[in-house]
PDB file of C-alpha atoms in Angstrom:
ATOM      1  CA  MET A   1      93.278 -22.300 -33.796  1.00 46.00           C
ATOM      2  CA  LYS A   2      91.069 -18.925 -33.245  1.00 42.00           C
ATOM      3  CA  SER A   3      91.585 -17.566 -36.845  1.00 47.00           C
ATOM      4  CA  LYS A   4      90.064 -21.567 -38.065  1.00 46.00           C
ATOM      5  CA  ILE A   5      86.894 -20.624 -36.308  1.00 47.00           C
ATOM      6  CA  LYS A   6      87.114 -17.192 -37.288  1.00 47.00           C
ATOM      7  CA  SER A   7      87.271 -17.910 -40.739  1.00 53.00           C
ATOM      8  CA  GLU A   8      84.331 -20.734 -40.322  1.00 52.00           C
ATOM      9  CA  SER A   9      82.588 -18.027 -39.025  1.00 58.00           C
ATOM     10  CA  ASP A  10      82.910 -15.900 -41.657  1.00 56.00           C
ATOM     11  CA  ILE A  11      81.835 -18.941 -44.205  1.00 53.00           C
ATOM     12  CA  SER A  12      79.115 -19.588 -42.197  1.00 54.00           C
ATOM     13  CA  GLN A  13      77.570 -15.853 -42.325  1.00 57.00           C
ATOM     14  CA  THR A  14      78.325 -15.547 -45.763  1.00 54.00           C
ATOM     15  CA  LEU A  15      76.173 -18.748 -46.821  1.00 51.00           C
ATOM     16  CA  GLU A  16      73.437 -16.893 -44.856  1.00 56.00           C
ATOM     17  CA  ILE A  17      73.462 -13.857 -46.794  1.00 55.00           C
ATOM     18  CA  ASP A  18      74.145 -15.948 -49.872  1.00 55.00           C
ATOM     19  CA  GLN A  19      70.948 -18.250 -48.939  1.00 58.00           C
ATOM     20  CA  ALA A  20      69.019 -15.337 -47.870  1.00 57.00           C
ATOM     21  CA  SER A  21      69.256 -13.546 -51.309  1.00 61.00           C
ATOM     22  CA  GLY A  22      68.682 -16.402 -53.557  1.00 60.00           C
ATOM     23  CA  ARG A  23      65.770 -16.315 -51.613  1.00 66.00           C
ATOM     24  CA  ARG A  24      64.924 -12.909 -52.264  1.00 69.00           C
ATOM     25  CA  LYS A  25      65.616 -13.333 -55.727  1.00 70.00           C
ATOM     26  CA  GLY A  26      63.273 -16.751 -55.522  1.00 70.00           C
ATOM     27  CA  LEU A  27      60.311 -14.402 -53.969  1.00 76.00           C
ATOM     28  CA  LYS A  28      60.801 -11.743 -56.766  1.00 78.00           C
ATOM     29  CA  ARG A  29      60.545 -14.374 -59.284  1.00 80.00           C
ATOM     30  CA  TRP A  30      57.056 -16.024 -58.263  1.00 82.00           C
ATOM     31  CA  LEU A  31      55.581 -12.756 -57.895  1.00 82.00           C
ATOM     32  CA  ILE A  32      56.666 -11.356 -61.395  1.00 84.00           C
ATOM     33  CA  VAL A  33      55.490 -14.780 -62.197  1.00 81.00           C
ATOM     34  CA  ALA A  34      51.727 -14.387 -60.295  1.00 82.00           C
ATOM     35  CA  LEU A  35      51.607 -10.944 -62.010  1.00 85.00           C
ATOM     36  CA  LEU A  36      51.990 -12.125 -65.507  1.00 86.00           C
ATOM     37  CA  VAL A  37      49.800 -14.524 -64.608  1.00 84.00           C
ATOM     38  CA  VAL A  38      46.770 -12.785 -63.314  1.00 85.00           C
ATOM     39  CA  THR A  39      47.295  -9.975 -65.692  1.00 87.00           C
ATOM     40  CA  THR A  40      47.150 -12.312 -68.659  1.00 88.00           C
ATOM     41  CA  VAL A  41      44.213 -13.618 -67.094  1.00 84.00           C
ATOM     42  CA  ILE A  42      42.353 -10.559 -66.454  1.00 87.00           C
ATOM     43  CA  THR A  43      43.718  -9.651 -70.455  1.00 86.00           C
ATOM     44  CA  ILE A  44      41.764 -13.116 -71.708  1.00 84.00           C
ATOM     45  CA  VAL A  45      38.580 -11.842 -69.219  1.00 80.00           C
ATOM     46  CA  ILE A  46      38.174  -8.188 -71.088  1.00 81.00           C
ATOM     47  CA  TRP A  47      38.761 -10.076 -74.292  1.00 78.00           C
ATOM     48  CA  LYS A  48      35.799 -12.698 -74.179  1.00 75.00           C
ATOM     49  CA  ARG A  49      33.611  -9.762 -72.773  1.00 75.00           C
ATOM     50  CA  MET A  50      34.536  -7.254 -75.380  1.00 72.00           C
ATOM     51  CA  GLU A  51      33.847 -10.194 -78.047  1.00 66.00           C
ATOM     52  CA  ASN A  52      30.532 -11.305 -76.490  1.00 64.00           C
ATOM     53  CA  SER A  53      29.175  -7.694 -76.605  1.00 60.00           C
ATOM     54  CA  ASN A  54      30.593  -7.003 -80.510  1.00 58.00           C
ATOM     55  CA  SER A  55      28.599 -10.329 -81.107  1.00 58.00           C
ATOM     56  CA  VAL A  56      24.779 -10.764 -82.916  1.00 59.00           C
ATOM     57  CA  GLN A  57      22.680 -12.386 -80.472  1.00 65.00           C
ATOM     58  CA  TYR A  58      19.665 -13.994 -81.972  1.00 67.00           C
ATOM     59  CA  LYS A  59      16.137 -14.822 -80.114  1.00 74.00           C
ATOM     60  CA  ILE A  60      13.623 -17.429 -81.630  1.00 77.00           C
ATOM     61  CA  GLN A  61       9.801 -17.103 -80.883  1.00 76.00           C
ATOM     62  CA  GLU A  62       7.379 -19.507 -82.354  1.00 79.00           C
ATOM     63  CA  VAL A  63       5.076 -17.673 -84.390  1.00 79.00           C
ATOM     64  CA  VAL A  64       1.042 -17.261 -83.417  1.00 80.00           C
ATOM     65  CA  HIS A  65      -1.647 -15.429 -84.496  1.00 81.00           C
ATOM     66  CA  GLY A  66      -2.892 -12.568 -82.254  1.00 79.00           C
ATOM     67  CA  ASN A  67      -3.606  -8.997 -82.032  1.00 81.00           C
ATOM     68  CA  LEU A  68      -1.178  -6.250 -82.747  1.00 77.00           C
ATOM     69  CA  THR A  69      -1.579  -3.580 -81.119  1.00 79.00           C
ATOM     70  CA  VAL A  70       0.597  -0.340 -81.406  1.00 76.00           C
ATOM     71  CA  ILE A  71       0.861   2.472 -79.704  1.00 79.00           C
ATOM     72  CA  VAL A  72       1.799   5.660 -80.399  1.00 73.00           C
ATOM     73  CA  THR A  73       2.890   8.623 -78.271  1.00 80.00           C
ATOM     74  CA  ALA A  74       3.076  11.893 -79.986  1.00 77.00           C
ATOM     75  CA  THR A  75       1.442  15.363 -79.908  1.00 83.00           C
ATOM     76  CA  GLY A  76      -0.948  16.358 -83.075  1.00 77.00           C
ATOM     77  CA  THR A  77      -3.201  16.023 -84.560  1.00 80.00           C
ATOM     78  CA  LEU A  78      -5.295  12.887 -85.712  1.00 73.00           C
ATOM     79  CA  GLN A  79      -6.043  12.144 -89.378  1.00 78.00           C
ATOM     80  CA  PRO A  80      -8.982   9.622 -90.431  1.00 74.00           C
ATOM     81  CA  THR A  81      -7.478   6.796 -92.767  1.00 78.00           C
ATOM     82  CA  ASN A  82     -11.257   6.884 -93.967  1.00 77.00           C
ATOM     83  CA  LYS A  83     -13.767   9.628 -93.548  1.00 77.00           C
ATOM     84  CA  VAL A  84     -18.012   8.655 -93.522  1.00 76.00           C
ATOM     85  CA  ASP A  85     -20.297  11.582 -94.083  1.00 79.00           C
ATOM     86  CA  VAL A  86     -23.215  10.438 -92.340  1.00 77.00           C
ATOM     87  CA  GLY A  87     -26.545  11.578 -92.940  1.00 77.00           C
ATOM     88  CA  SER A  88     -30.131  11.524 -93.393  1.00 76.00           C
ATOM     89  CA  GLU A  89     -32.714  10.884 -95.910  1.00 78.00           C
ATOM     90  CA  LEU A  90     -35.078  12.732 -93.324  1.00 77.00           C
ATOM     91  CA  SER A  91     -35.391  16.790 -92.681  1.00 79.00           C
ATOM     92  CA  GLY A  92     -36.074  17.307 -89.015  1.00 80.00           C
ATOM     93  CA  ILE A  93     -34.622  18.096 -85.517  1.00 85.00           C
ATOM     94  CA  ILE A  94     -32.612  15.555 -83.679  1.00 85.00           C
ATOM     95  CA  LYS A  95     -34.221  14.285 -80.821  1.00 87.00           C
ATOM     96  CA  SER A  96     -31.208  12.202 -79.252  1.00 90.00           C
ATOM     97  CA  VAL A  97     -27.652  11.099 -80.258  1.00 89.00           C
ATOM     98  CA  GLU A  98     -27.052   7.960 -79.556  1.00 90.00           C
ATOM     99  CA  VAL A  99     -23.367   7.906 -79.658  1.00 89.00           C
ATOM    100  CA  ASP A 100     -20.496   9.856 -77.989  1.00 89.00           C
ATOM    101  CA  TYR A 101     -17.521  11.444 -80.022  1.00 83.00           C
ATOM    102  CA  ASN A 102     -14.606   8.937 -80.569  1.00 81.00           C
ATOM    103  CA  ASP A 103     -16.913   6.097 -79.826  1.00 86.00           C
ATOM    104  CA  ARG A 104     -16.519   3.159 -81.827  1.00 86.00           C
ATOM    105  CA  VAL A 105     -19.806   1.781 -83.831  1.00 86.00           C
ATOM    106  CA  LYS A 106     -21.076  -0.877 -85.889  1.00 88.00           C
ATOM    107  CA  VAL A 107     -22.931  -1.638 -89.463  1.00 85.00           C
ATOM    108  CA  GLY A 108     -26.484  -0.708 -88.613  1.00 84.00           C
ATOM    109  CA  GLN A 109     -26.183   0.683 -85.217  1.00 89.00           C
ATOM    110  CA  VAL A 110     -28.433   3.742 -84.714  1.00 87.00           C
ATOM    111  CA  LEU A 111     -26.382   7.427 -84.479  1.00 86.00           C
ATOM    112  CA  ALA A 112     -29.250   9.501 -83.985  1.00 86.00           C
ATOM    113  CA  LYS A 113     -32.884   9.775 -83.665  1.00 87.00           C
ATOM    114  CA  LEU A 114     -35.173  12.321 -85.401  1.00 85.00           C
ATOM    115  CA  ASP A 115     -38.221  14.086 -83.410  1.00 89.00           C
ATOM    116  CA  THR A 116     -41.074  11.670 -85.167  1.00 88.00           C
ATOM    117  CA  SER A 117     -43.809  14.106 -83.772  1.00 90.00           C
ATOM    118  CA  LYS A 118     -44.765  15.903 -87.089  1.00 90.00           C
ATOM    119  CA  LEU A 119     -44.405  12.820 -89.031  1.00 91.00           C
ATOM    120  CA  GLU A 120     -46.455  11.187 -86.707  1.00 93.00           C
ATOM    121  CA  ALA A 121     -49.491  13.594 -87.095  1.00 94.00           C
ATOM    122  CA  GLN A 122     -48.705  13.332 -90.977  1.00 94.00           C
ATOM    123  CA  ILE A 123     -49.812  10.172 -90.824  1.00 95.00           C
ATOM    124  CA  ALA A 124     -52.302  11.066 -88.410  1.00 96.00           C
ATOM    125  CA  GLN A 125     -54.069  13.138 -91.485  1.00 96.00           C
ATOM    126  CA  ALA A 126     -53.368  10.765 -93.833  1.00 97.00           C
ATOM    127  CA  LYS A 127     -55.187   8.408 -92.393  1.00 97.00           C
ATOM    128  CA  ALA A 128     -58.095  11.000 -91.929  1.00 97.00           C
ATOM    129  CA  ALA A 129     -58.311  11.479 -95.657  1.00 96.00           C
ATOM    130  CA  LEU A 130     -58.175   8.418 -97.022  1.00 97.00           C
ATOM    131  CA  GLU A 131     -61.061   7.605 -94.542  1.00 97.00           C
ATOM    132  CA  SER A 132     -62.592  10.529 -95.875  1.00 97.00           C
ATOM    133  CA  ALA A 133     -62.153   9.349 -99.561  1.00 97.00           C
ATOM    134  CA  LYS A 134     -63.259   6.115 -98.725  1.00 97.00           C
ATOM    135  CA  ALA A 135     -66.324   7.806 -97.569  1.00 97.00           C
ATOM    136  CA  LYS A 136     -66.563   9.622-100.420  1.00 97.00           C
ATOM    137  CA  VAL A 137     -66.637   6.564-103.087  1.00 97.00           C
ATOM    138  CA  LEU A 138     -69.299   4.840-101.186  1.00 97.00           C
ATOM    139  CA  GLN A 139     -71.370   8.241-101.047  1.00 97.00           C
ATOM    140  CA  ALA A 140     -70.536   8.534-105.308  1.00 97.00           C
ATOM    141  CA  GLN A 141     -71.524   4.735-106.278  1.00 97.00           C
ATOM    142  CA  ALA A 142     -74.797   5.396-103.818  1.00 97.00           C
ATOM    143  CA  THR A 143     -75.510   8.254-106.102  1.00 97.00           C
ATOM    144  CA  LEU A 144     -74.638   6.617-109.145  1.00 97.00           C
ATOM    145  CA  SER A 145     -76.681   3.830-108.536  1.00 97.00           C
ATOM    146  CA  GLU A 146     -79.590   6.438-108.068  1.00 97.00           C
ATOM    147  CA  THR A 147     -78.762   8.430-111.481  1.00 97.00           C
ATOM    148  CA  ARG A 148     -78.804   4.717-113.013  1.00 97.00           C
ATOM    149  CA  SER A 149     -82.112   4.101-111.644  1.00 97.00           C
ATOM    150  CA  LYS A 150     -84.084   7.093-112.406  1.00 96.00           C
ATOM    151  CA  LEU A 151     -82.393   6.842-116.183  1.00 95.00           C
ATOM    152  CA  LEU A 152     -83.677   3.358-116.362  1.00 96.00           C
ATOM    153  CA  GLN A 153     -87.321   4.377-115.389  1.00 95.00           C
ATOM    154  CA  LEU A 154     -87.439   7.027-117.628  1.00 94.00           C
ATOM    155  CA  GLN A 155     -86.176   5.143-120.241  1.00 94.00           C
ATOM    156  CA  ARG A 156     -88.987   2.134-119.602  1.00 94.00           C
ATOM    157  CA  VAL A 157     -91.809   4.841-119.073  1.00 94.00           C
ATOM    158  CA  TRP A 158     -90.918   6.534-122.732  1.00 92.00           C
ATOM    159  CA  GLU A 159     -90.679   3.714-124.625  1.00 92.00           C
ATOM    160  CA  LEU A 160     -94.190   2.390-122.874  1.00 92.00           C
ATOM    161  CA  SER A 161     -95.710   5.614-123.605  1.00 91.00           C
ATOM    162  CA  ASN A 162     -94.805   5.485-127.375  1.00 90.00           C
ATOM    163  CA  LYS A 163     -92.137   7.924-126.802  1.00 87.00           C
ATOM    164  CA  LYS A 164     -94.389  10.824-125.250  1.00 88.00           C
ATOM    165  CA  VAL A 165     -93.651  10.530-121.587  1.00 89.00           C
ATOM    166  CA  PRO A 166     -91.084  12.129-120.511  1.00 91.00           C
ATOM    167  CA  SER A 167     -89.681  14.961-122.813  1.00 92.00           C
ATOM    168  CA  GLN A 168     -86.794  14.861-124.287  1.00 91.00           C
ATOM    169  CA  SER A 169     -85.165  17.297-122.202  1.00 93.00           C
ATOM    170  CA  GLU A 170     -86.025  14.860-119.053  1.00 94.00           C
ATOM    171  CA  LEU A 171     -84.372  12.246-120.533  1.00 93.00           C
ATOM    172  CA  ASP A 172     -81.131  14.457-121.684  1.00 94.00           C
ATOM    173  CA  ALA A 173     -81.005  15.280-118.230  1.00 96.00           C
ATOM    174  CA  ALA A 174     -81.335  12.056-116.462  1.00 95.00           C
ATOM    175  CA  GLU A 175     -78.672  11.364-118.644  1.00 96.00           C
ATOM    176  CA  ALA A 176     -76.161  13.843-118.164  1.00 97.00           C
ATOM    177  CA  ALA A 177     -76.885  12.914-113.774  1.00 97.00           C
ATOM    178  CA  PHE A 178     -75.921   9.643-114.480  1.00 97.00           C
ATOM    179  CA  GLU A 179     -72.594  10.375-116.384  1.00 97.00           C
ATOM    180  CA  ARG A 180     -72.237  13.316-113.616  1.00 97.00           C
ATOM    181  CA  ALA A 181     -71.928  10.687-111.159  1.00 97.00           C
ATOM    182  CA  LYS A 182     -70.267   8.234-112.706  1.00 97.00           C
ATOM    183  CA  ALA A 183     -67.161  10.857-113.105  1.00 97.00           C
ATOM    184  CA  ASP A 184     -68.012  11.578-109.432  1.00 97.00           C
ATOM    185  CA  GLU A 185     -67.128   7.884-108.164  1.00 97.00           C
ATOM    186  CA  ALA A 186     -64.140   7.841-110.307  1.00 97.00           C
ATOM    187  CA  SER A 187     -62.987  11.268-108.932  1.00 97.00           C
ATOM    188  CA  ALA A 188     -63.780   9.848-105.130  1.00 97.00           C
ATOM    189  CA  LYS A 189     -61.837   7.000-106.120  1.00 97.00           C
ATOM    190  CA  ALA A 190     -58.202   8.810-107.772  1.00 97.00           C
ATOM    191  CA  THR A 191     -58.778  10.408-104.463  1.00 97.00           C
ATOM    192  CA  VAL A 192     -58.168   7.538-102.089  1.00 97.00           C
ATOM    193  CA  SER A 193     -55.672   6.193-104.267  1.00 97.00           C
ATOM    194  CA  GLN A 194     -53.732   9.390-103.738  1.00 97.00           C
ATOM    195  CA  ALA A 195     -54.658   9.604 -99.731  1.00 97.00           C
ATOM    196  CA  GLN A 196     -53.278   5.995 -99.775  1.00 97.00           C
ATOM    197  CA  ALA A 197     -49.815   6.522-101.622  1.00 96.00           C
ATOM    198  CA  THR A 198     -49.720   9.609 -99.325  1.00 96.00           C
ATOM    199  CA  LEU A 199     -50.026   7.304 -95.779  1.00 96.00           C
ATOM    200  CA  GLU A 200     -47.849   4.828 -97.473  1.00 95.00           C
ATOM    201  CA  ALA A 201     -45.308   7.320 -97.896  1.00 93.00           C
ATOM    202  CA  TYR A 202     -45.259   8.980 -94.513  1.00 92.00           C
ATOM    203  CA  GLU A 203     -45.482   5.498 -92.630  1.00 93.00           C
ATOM    204  CA  THR A 204     -42.065   4.700 -94.799  1.00 91.00           C
ATOM    205  CA  ASP A 205     -40.512   7.617 -93.950  1.00 88.00           C
ATOM    206  CA  LEU A 206     -41.508   6.810 -90.090  1.00 85.00           C
ATOM    207  CA  SER A 207     -39.667   3.488 -90.658  1.00 83.00           C
ATOM    208  CA  LYS A 208     -36.484   4.923 -91.646  1.00 73.00           C
TER     209      LYS A 208
END
């Protein structure tokens, strides 16, 4: 009887050992399966990321009008795309410079001003010369009128006196004086024209 009980106890212990061994084997299988699943998931995630990083991505933007600003940062010497030599038709001393180095300028903008004091003095002198020339014209015209009247008077007397008075030399002198007066008037008028042209030239230079 005792031997039978002992045998049953051994069987029970053997069964418990087998069950524990089976549970350990099952746990190992689940651990292996779980490890494989995790490894597979990690591999898929890494592959997807690598695929996305190697793929070409495009950004779409609507086309609009605008100013394009390009900024270049470098060390060196700038060369202009267009170069214009600025000069003046007049010579003189620069009174003031209206722009600074590298300033942007517009068409028609004043860049510098010349000292016009000398030119203004020349204009004043030209005006005075013009007025003097006009006065000489008036004087020449008065002389011409006087010599004409004298010549006409002598010619009338000469005809009335039956060509006896005045003498021929007096008539010749009166005619010569009249011709000189005409020449003086023409010269005075030419001087006026020259003075007027000089004044206009100075005034044109001043307006530049």
